[in-house]
Amino acid sequence: MSEVRHNWTKEEILEIYNRPMMDLLFDAATIHRKQHDPNVVQVSTLLSVKTGGCSEDCGYCPQAARYHTDVEGNDLMSVSQVKAQALRAKEGGSSRVCMGAAWRNVKDGQEFDDVLEMVRTINKLDMEVCCTLGMLTENQAQRLAEAGLYAYNHNLDSSEEYYKEVISTRGYQDRLDTIDNVRKTNVTVCSGGIIGMGEKIEDRAGMLVALSTLDPQPESTPINALVAVEGTPLEEEKPVSIWEMVRMVATTRIVMPETQVRLSAGRTQMSREGQAMCFFAGANSIFAGDKLLTTPNPDVNEDMKMFDLLGMNPQKPFTKKVQPQSVEASDSRFEALGEKPKWTRPEHKIERNEAAKAKGKLVK
Ligand code: SF4
């Protein structure tokens, strides 16, 4: 019942998503219990190591330079700042630190060398290290792997069809190419998406087709509920209901039985009861810390209280895969090649993104 399949169709996934809620919950929970300890949740801390000023036009993102939002930009944090934050995260019960930089793609040079040093530093704290830095070449993925990276996050965001309605500055294939470059290393893949961006249920199913037909499937899949931020093109989207979240989590669990399904953005809008239903439906990881890059997230203590209440425990680091060894910069086998990732920019503009950009210019 829970073997991993890589040939899911949109119709099959829609049938699962639309099952009566009690059947859906039962099926997802049954698969979840076969593959995972239902009382263990992996906890990650997301750290924005470089905030704002991004050249992309992702319609949901307050860090895109072209939109006017309240996000204050920051240069890349120092290695010592990152180490201090990682230690705090470890004390708070996190087994993983995920470092996010608002970059279109990684550029070889001092900043990337600093990120590699951050990866080595956190790995030496015996924590899993994840990065989300935009598009990557194969050489850059190899360098991250050599530094001891555990996971790389690169979300598909939505279905290929709806992606074109949200982002114009890169294509779906560019996302898949970066995931492919990560797959050429021993770094695990974290890839998921966002619901509540105005997409149809078919697009949610389409995204799950794209993720589940990857072979191997991603080791981690974040399911985000859009946090509609003022100034972004999606500022007027209505919040998704908890029922939609539960359906999405349960469907993801069924089509990707071994993946860690991550409750990500939008958790502040969920009650404890709602989150508990998501855990029952197969979610088994969360982001901790009071901020998710730039949007609010529940306080760590609140999460630990919720775990106590539910009798759940945080997952220990390197439970699913052994700790990678970090190679010091001086012993690296790779040199910076100065490559740019190839990208396939579609020749189209997105009306609501252009409108938000124009509005942003007026305010600035
Ligand atoms: S989601 Fe990432 S790539 Fe897109 S605008 Fe925001 S920071 Fe840039």
CSV table of C-alpha atoms in Angstrom, one decimal, residues 38-354:
chain,number,residue,atom,x,y,z
A,38,PRO,CA,3.9,9.3,14.3
A,39,ASN,CA,5.1,10.9,17.5
A,40,VAL,CA,8.3,12.3,16.2
A,41,VAL,CA,8.6,15.6,14.4
A,42,GLN,CA,11.7,17.0,12.7
A,43,VAL,CA,12.3,20.6,13.8
A,44,SER,CA,14.3,23.1,11.6
A,45,THR,CA,15.2,26.7,12.2
A,46,LEU,CA,15.1,28.9,9.2
A,47,LEU,CA,17.6,31.7,9.2
A,48,SER,CA,17.6,34.5,6.7
A,49,VAL,CA,21.4,35.0,6.2
A,50,LYS,CA,20.8,37.6,3.5
A,51,THR,CA,17.5,39.4,3.3
A,52,GLY,CA,15.7,41.4,0.6
A,53,GLY,CA,16.9,43.1,-2.6
A,54,CYS,CA,16.2,40.1,-4.8
A,55,SER,CA,16.1,40.6,-8.5
A,56,GLU,CA,13.4,38.0,-9.1
A,57,ASP,CA,9.6,38.7,-9.4
A,58,CYS,CA,8.1,35.8,-7.4
A,59,GLY,CA,4.5,37.1,-6.8
A,60,TYR,CA,4.3,35.9,-3.2
A,61,CYS,CA,7.7,37.2,-2.0
A,62,PRO,CA,8.2,40.4,0.1
A,63,GLN,CA,12.0,40.1,-0.6
A,64,ALA,CA,11.7,40.9,-4.3
A,65,ALA,CA,13.3,44.3,-4.7
A,66,ARG,CA,10.7,45.5,-7.3
A,67,TYR,CA,7.8,45.4,-4.8
A,68,HIS,CA,7.3,47.8,-2.0
A,69,THR,CA,7.0,45.9,1.3
A,70,ASP,CA,8.2,46.5,4.9
A,71,VAL,CA,11.1,44.1,4.6
A,72,GLU,CA,14.4,45.7,5.5
A,73,GLY,CA,17.3,44.3,3.4
A,74,ASN,CA,20.5,43.0,5.1
A,75,ASP,CA,23.9,42.0,3.7
A,76,LEU,CA,25.1,38.5,4.2
A,77,MET,CA,25.5,37.7,7.9
A,78,SER,CA,28.9,36.8,9.3
A,79,VAL,CA,30.0,33.2,10.0
A,80,SER,CA,30.1,34.0,13.7
A,81,GLN,CA,26.6,35.5,13.7
A,82,VAL,CA,25.3,32.4,12.0
A,83,LYS,CA,27.1,30.2,14.5
A,84,ALA,CA,25.5,32.0,17.5
A,85,GLN,CA,22.1,31.6,15.9
A,86,ALA,CA,22.7,27.9,15.2
A,87,LEU,CA,23.7,27.3,18.8
A,88,ARG,CA,20.5,29.1,20.0
A,89,ALA,CA,18.4,26.9,17.6
A,90,LYS,CA,20.1,23.8,18.9
A,91,GLU,CA,19.3,24.8,22.5
A,92,GLY,CA,15.7,25.4,21.4
A,93,GLY,CA,15.4,21.8,20.1
A,94,SER,CA,16.1,22.2,16.4
A,95,SER,CA,18.1,19.5,14.7
A,96,ARG,CA,18.5,21.4,11.5
A,97,VAL,CA,19.4,25.0,10.4
A,98,CYS,CA,18.2,26.1,7.0
A,99,MET,CA,20.0,29.2,5.7
A,100,GLY,CA,18.1,31.3,3.2
A,101,ALA,CA,19.6,34.0,1.0
A,102,ALA,CA,17.5,36.1,-1.2
A,103,TRP,CA,19.5,35.4,-4.4
A,104,ARG,CA,18.4,34.6,-7.9
A,105,ASN,CA,21.3,32.2,-8.1
A,106,VAL,CA,24.6,31.4,-6.4
A,107,LYS,CA,27.5,33.5,-7.6
A,108,ASP,CA,31.0,32.1,-7.1
A,109,GLY,CA,33.1,34.5,-5.0
A,110,GLN,CA,33.6,35.7,-1.4
A,111,GLU,CA,29.9,35.5,-0.4
A,112,PHE,CA,29.6,31.9,-1.5
A,113,ASP,CA,32.9,31.0,0.2
A,114,ASP,CA,31.4,32.5,3.4
A,115,VAL,CA,28.3,30.4,3.0
A,116,LEU,CA,30.5,27.3,2.5
A,117,GLU,CA,32.2,28.2,5.8
A,118,MET,CA,28.8,28.6,7.5
A,119,VAL,CA,27.9,25.1,6.3
A,120,ARG,CA,31.1,23.6,7.7
A,121,THR,CA,30.6,25.5,11.0
A,122,ILE,CA,27.0,24.3,11.6
A,123,ASN,CA,27.9,20.7,10.5
A,124,LYS,CA,30.6,20.7,13.2
A,125,LEU,CA,27.9,21.6,15.8
A,126,ASP,CA,26.4,18.2,14.9
A,127,MET,CA,23.3,19.8,13.3
A,128,GLU,CA,21.9,19.1,9.9
A,129,VAL,CA,22.5,22.0,7.5
A,130,CYS,CA,20.2,23.0,4.7
A,131,CYS,CA,20.6,26.0,2.3
A,132,THR,CA,18.2,27.7,0.0
A,133,LEU,CA,20.2,30.1,-2.1
A,134,GLY,CA,18.4,30.0,-5.5
A,135,MET,CA,19.7,28.3,-8.7
A,136,LEU,CA,22.8,26.3,-8.5
A,137,THR,CA,25.3,24.8,-11.0
A,138,GLU,CA,26.5,21.3,-10.6
A,139,ASN,CA,29.9,22.5,-9.5
A,140,GLN,CA,28.3,24.7,-6.8
A,141,ALA,CA,26.2,21.8,-5.6
A,142,GLN,CA,29.4,19.7,-5.3
A,143,ARG,CA,31.1,22.4,-3.3
A,144,LEU,CA,28.2,22.6,-0.9
A,145,ALA,CA,28.2,18.8,-0.5
A,146,GLU,CA,31.9,18.8,0.2
A,147,ALA,CA,31.4,21.4,2.9
A,148,GLY,CA,29.0,19.1,4.6
A,149,LEU,CA,25.6,20.3,3.4
A,150,TYR,CA,22.8,17.9,4.4
A,151,ALA,CA,19.9,19.3,2.3
A,152,TYR,CA,19.2,21.8,-0.4
A,153,ASN,CA,15.8,23.5,-0.6
A,154,HIS,CA,14.4,24.6,-4.0
A,155,ASN,CA,10.7,24.6,-4.2
A,156,LEU,CA,8.6,24.0,-7.3
A,157,ASP,CA,6.0,26.3,-5.8
A,158,SER,CA,3.0,25.2,-7.9
A,159,SER,CA,2.1,23.3,-11.1
A,160,GLU,CA,4.1,24.0,-14.2
A,161,GLU,CA,1.0,25.7,-15.7
A,162,TYR,CA,0.3,28.0,-12.7
A,163,TYR,CA,4.0,28.8,-12.1
A,164,LYS,CA,3.8,31.0,-15.2
A,165,GLU,CA,1.2,33.1,-13.5
A,166,VAL,CA,3.4,33.8,-10.4
A,167,ILE,CA,7.0,34.2,-11.7
A,168,SER,CA,8.2,35.5,-15.0
A,169,THR,CA,11.9,35.8,-14.3
A,170,ARG,CA,12.7,32.1,-14.6
A,171,GLY,CA,11.0,28.9,-15.8
A,172,TYR,CA,9.9,25.7,-14.2
A,173,GLN,CA,12.7,23.8,-16.0
A,174,ASP,CA,15.3,26.0,-14.3
A,175,ARG,CA,13.9,24.7,-11.0
A,176,LEU,CA,14.1,21.1,-12.1
A,177,ASP,CA,17.6,21.7,-13.4
A,178,THR,CA,18.8,22.9,-10.0
A,179,ILE,CA,17.2,19.9,-8.3
A,180,ASP,CA,18.9,17.7,-10.8
A,181,ASN,CA,22.3,19.3,-10.0
A,182,VAL,CA,21.7,18.7,-6.3
A,183,ARG,CA,20.8,15.0,-7.0
A,184,LYS,CA,24.3,14.5,-8.6
A,185,THR,CA,25.7,14.9,-5.1
A,186,ASN,CA,24.9,13.2,-1.8
A,187,VAL,CA,22.9,16.2,-0.6
A,188,THR,CA,19.2,15.5,0.1
A,189,VAL,CA,16.5,17.4,-1.7
A,190,CYS,CA,13.9,19.6,0.0
A,191,SER,CA,11.2,20.7,-2.5
A,192,GLY,CA,7.6,21.6,-2.1
A,193,GLY,CA,5.3,24.5,-2.7
A,194,ILE,CA,2.7,27.0,-1.7
A,195,ILE,CA,-1.1,26.8,-1.7
A,196,GLY,CA,-3.4,29.8,-1.6
A,197,MET,CA,-1.9,31.7,-4.5
A,198,GLY,CA,-5.1,31.6,-6.5
A,199,GLU,CA,-4.3,28.3,-8.1
A,200,LYS,CA,-6.9,25.6,-8.8
A,201,ILE,CA,-7.0,22.2,-7.0
A,202,GLU,CA,-5.7,20.8,-10.3
A,203,ASP,CA,-2.6,22.9,-9.9
A,204,ARG,CA,-2.0,21.5,-6.4
A,205,ALA,CA,-2.3,18.0,-7.9
A,206,GLY,CA,-0.1,19.1,-10.8
A,207,MET,CA,2.6,20.1,-8.3
A,208,LEU,CA,2.4,16.8,-6.6
A,209,VAL,CA,2.7,15.0,-9.9
A,210,ALA,CA,5.9,17.0,-10.6
A,211,LEU,CA,7.3,16.2,-7.1
A,212,SER,CA,6.3,12.6,-6.8
A,213,THR,CA,7.5,11.6,-10.3
A,214,LEU,CA,11.0,12.7,-9.4
A,215,ASP,CA,13.1,9.6,-8.8
A,216,PRO,CA,14.1,9.6,-6.1
A,217,GLN,CA,11.3,11.6,-4.5
A,218,PRO,CA,12.4,14.6,-2.4
A,219,GLU,CA,13.5,13.6,1.1
A,220,SER,CA,11.6,16.7,2.4
A,221,THR,CA,8.5,18.5,1.0
A,222,PRO,CA,7.4,21.8,2.6
A,223,ILE,CA,3.7,22.6,2.3
A,224,ASN,CA,3.3,26.4,2.7
A,225,ALA,CA,0.1,28.3,3.1
A,226,LEU,CA,0.5,31.7,1.4
A,227,VAL,CA,1.1,34.6,3.8
A,228,ALA,CA,-0.2,37.4,1.7
A,229,VAL,CA,2.1,40.3,2.3
A,230,GLU,CA,1.1,43.9,1.5
A,231,GLY,CA,2.8,45.3,-1.5
A,232,THR,CA,3.3,41.9,-3.2
A,233,PRO,CA,1.2,41.0,-6.3
A,234,LEU,CA,-0.6,38.3,-4.2
A,235,GLU,CA,-1.5,40.7,-1.3
A,236,GLU,CA,-5.2,40.2,-1.8
A,237,GLU,CA,-5.4,36.5,-1.8
A,238,LYS,CA,-7.6,35.0,0.9
A,239,PRO,CA,-6.0,32.8,3.5
A,240,VAL,CA,-6.4,29.0,2.9
A,241,SER,CA,-8.6,27.1,5.2
A,242,ILE,CA,-7.3,24.5,7.6
A,243,TRP,CA,-9.3,21.9,5.6
A,244,GLU,CA,-7.3,22.7,2.5
A,245,MET,CA,-4.0,22.4,4.4
A,246,VAL,CA,-5.1,19.0,5.9
A,247,ARG,CA,-6.1,17.7,2.4
A,248,MET,CA,-2.9,18.9,0.9
A,249,VAL,CA,-0.7,17.4,3.6
A,250,ALA,CA,-2.6,14.0,3.6
A,251,THR,CA,-2.4,13.8,-0.2
A,252,THR,CA,1.3,14.6,-0.1
A,253,ARG,CA,1.8,11.9,2.5
A,254,ILE,CA,0.0,9.3,0.3
A,255,VAL,CA,1.8,10.0,-2.9
A,256,MET,CA,5.2,10.5,-1.2
A,257,PRO,CA,5.2,7.9,1.7
A,258,GLU,CA,8.9,8.2,2.7
A,259,THR,CA,9.2,12.0,2.4
A,260,GLN,CA,9.2,14.2,5.5
A,261,VAL,CA,6.2,16.5,4.9
A,262,ARG,CA,6.9,19.9,6.4
A,263,LEU,CA,4.3,22.3,7.8
A,264,SER,CA,5.9,25.6,6.8
A,265,ALA,CA,4.6,29.2,6.2
A,266,GLY,CA,1.1,30.0,7.5
A,267,ARG,CA,1.4,28.1,10.8
A,268,THR,CA,0.6,31.2,12.8
A,269,GLN,CA,-2.9,31.1,11.2
A,270,MET,CA,-3.5,27.6,12.4
A,271,SER,CA,-4.8,26.5,15.8
A,272,ARG,CA,-3.1,23.7,17.7
A,273,GLU,CA,-6.0,21.5,16.8
A,274,GLY,CA,-5.5,22.3,13.2
A,275,GLN,CA,-1.8,21.5,13.4
A,276,ALA,CA,-2.5,18.3,15.3
A,277,MET,CA,-4.8,17.2,12.4
A,278,CYS,CA,-2.0,18.0,10.0
A,279,PHE,CA,0.4,15.8,12.1
A,280,PHE,CA,-2.2,13.0,12.1
A,281,ALA,CA,-2.5,13.4,8.3
A,282,GLY,CA,1.2,12.8,7.9
A,283,ALA,CA,3.1,16.1,8.5
A,284,ASN,CA,6.3,15.3,10.4
A,285,SER,CA,8.4,18.4,10.3
A,286,ILE,CA,8.0,22.0,11.1
A,287,PHE,CA,10.0,25.2,11.0
A,288,ALA,CA,10.7,26.7,14.5
A,289,GLY,CA,11.6,30.2,15.5
A,290,ASP,CA,9.5,33.3,15.6
A,291,LYS,CA,10.3,34.2,11.9
A,292,LEU,CA,10.1,32.3,8.6
A,293,LEU,CA,12.6,34.4,6.6
A,294,THR,CA,10.5,37.5,6.9
A,295,THR,CA,7.0,36.4,7.9
A,296,PRO,CA,5.8,35.6,11.4
A,297,ASN,CA,6.0,32.0,12.8
A,298,PRO,CA,5.0,30.5,16.2
A,299,ASP,CA,7.4,31.0,19.1
A,300,VAL,CA,9.7,28.0,19.9
A,301,ASN,CA,8.3,27.7,23.4
A,302,GLU,CA,4.7,27.6,22.0
A,303,ASP,CA,5.8,24.7,19.7
A,304,MET,CA,7.5,22.8,22.6
A,305,LYS,CA,4.3,23.3,24.7
A,306,MET,CA,2.3,21.9,21.7
A,307,PHE,CA,4.6,18.9,21.5
A,308,ASP,CA,4.2,18.2,25.2
A,309,LEU,CA,0.4,18.4,24.9
A,310,LEU,CA,0.5,16.0,22.0
A,311,GLY,CA,3.1,13.7,23.5
A,312,MET,CA,5.4,14.3,20.5
A,313,ASN,CA,9.2,14.6,20.4
A,314,PRO,CA,11.6,16.4,18.2
A,315,GLN,CA,13.6,14.2,15.8
A,316,LYS,CA,17.3,13.7,16.6
A,317,PRO,CA,19.7,14.9,13.9
A,318,PHE,CA,20.9,12.4,11.3
A,319,THR,CA,18.1,10.0,12.1
A,320,LYS,CA,17.4,9.5,8.4
A,321,LYS,CA,20.9,9.7,6.9
A,322,VAL,CA,24.4,9.8,8.3
A,323,GLN,CA,26.2,13.0,9.1
A,324,PRO,CA,28.2,14.2,6.1
A,325,GLN,CA,31.9,14.9,6.6
A,326,SER,CA,33.1,18.5,6.1
A,327,VAL,CA,36.1,19.0,3.9
A,328,GLU,CA,38.1,22.1,4.9
A,329,ALA,CA,38.4,24.9,2.4
A,330,SER,CA,42.1,24.4,2.1
A,331,ASP,CA,41.6,20.7,1.2
A,332,SER,CA,38.8,21.3,-1.4
A,333,ARG,CA,38.9,19.3,-4.6
A,334,PHE,CA,36.8,21.9,-6.4
A,335,GLU,CA,37.6,25.4,-7.7
A,336,ALA,CA,35.1,28.2,-8.4
A,337,LEU,CA,34.3,28.0,-12.1
A,338,GLY,CA,32.5,31.3,-12.3
A,339,GLU,CA,29.6,29.6,-14.1
A,340,LYS,CA,26.1,31.0,-14.3
A,341,PRO,CA,23.2,28.5,-14.2
A,342,LYS,CA,21.5,28.2,-17.5
A,343,TRP,CA,18.0,29.6,-17.4
A,344,THR,CA,15.0,29.6,-19.8
A,345,ARG,CA,13.2,32.8,-19.3
A,346,PRO,CA,9.7,32.7,-20.7
A,347,GLU,CA,8.9,35.6,-22.9
A,348,HIS,CA,5.9,36.7,-21.0
A,349,LYS,CA,5.0,39.3,-18.4
A,350,ILE,CA,2.5,38.8,-15.5
A,351,GLU,CA,0.0,41.6,-15.3
A,352,ARG,CA,-0.4,41.6,-11.5
A,353,ASN,CA,3.4,41.5,-11.0
A,354,GLU,CA,3.8,44.4,-13.3
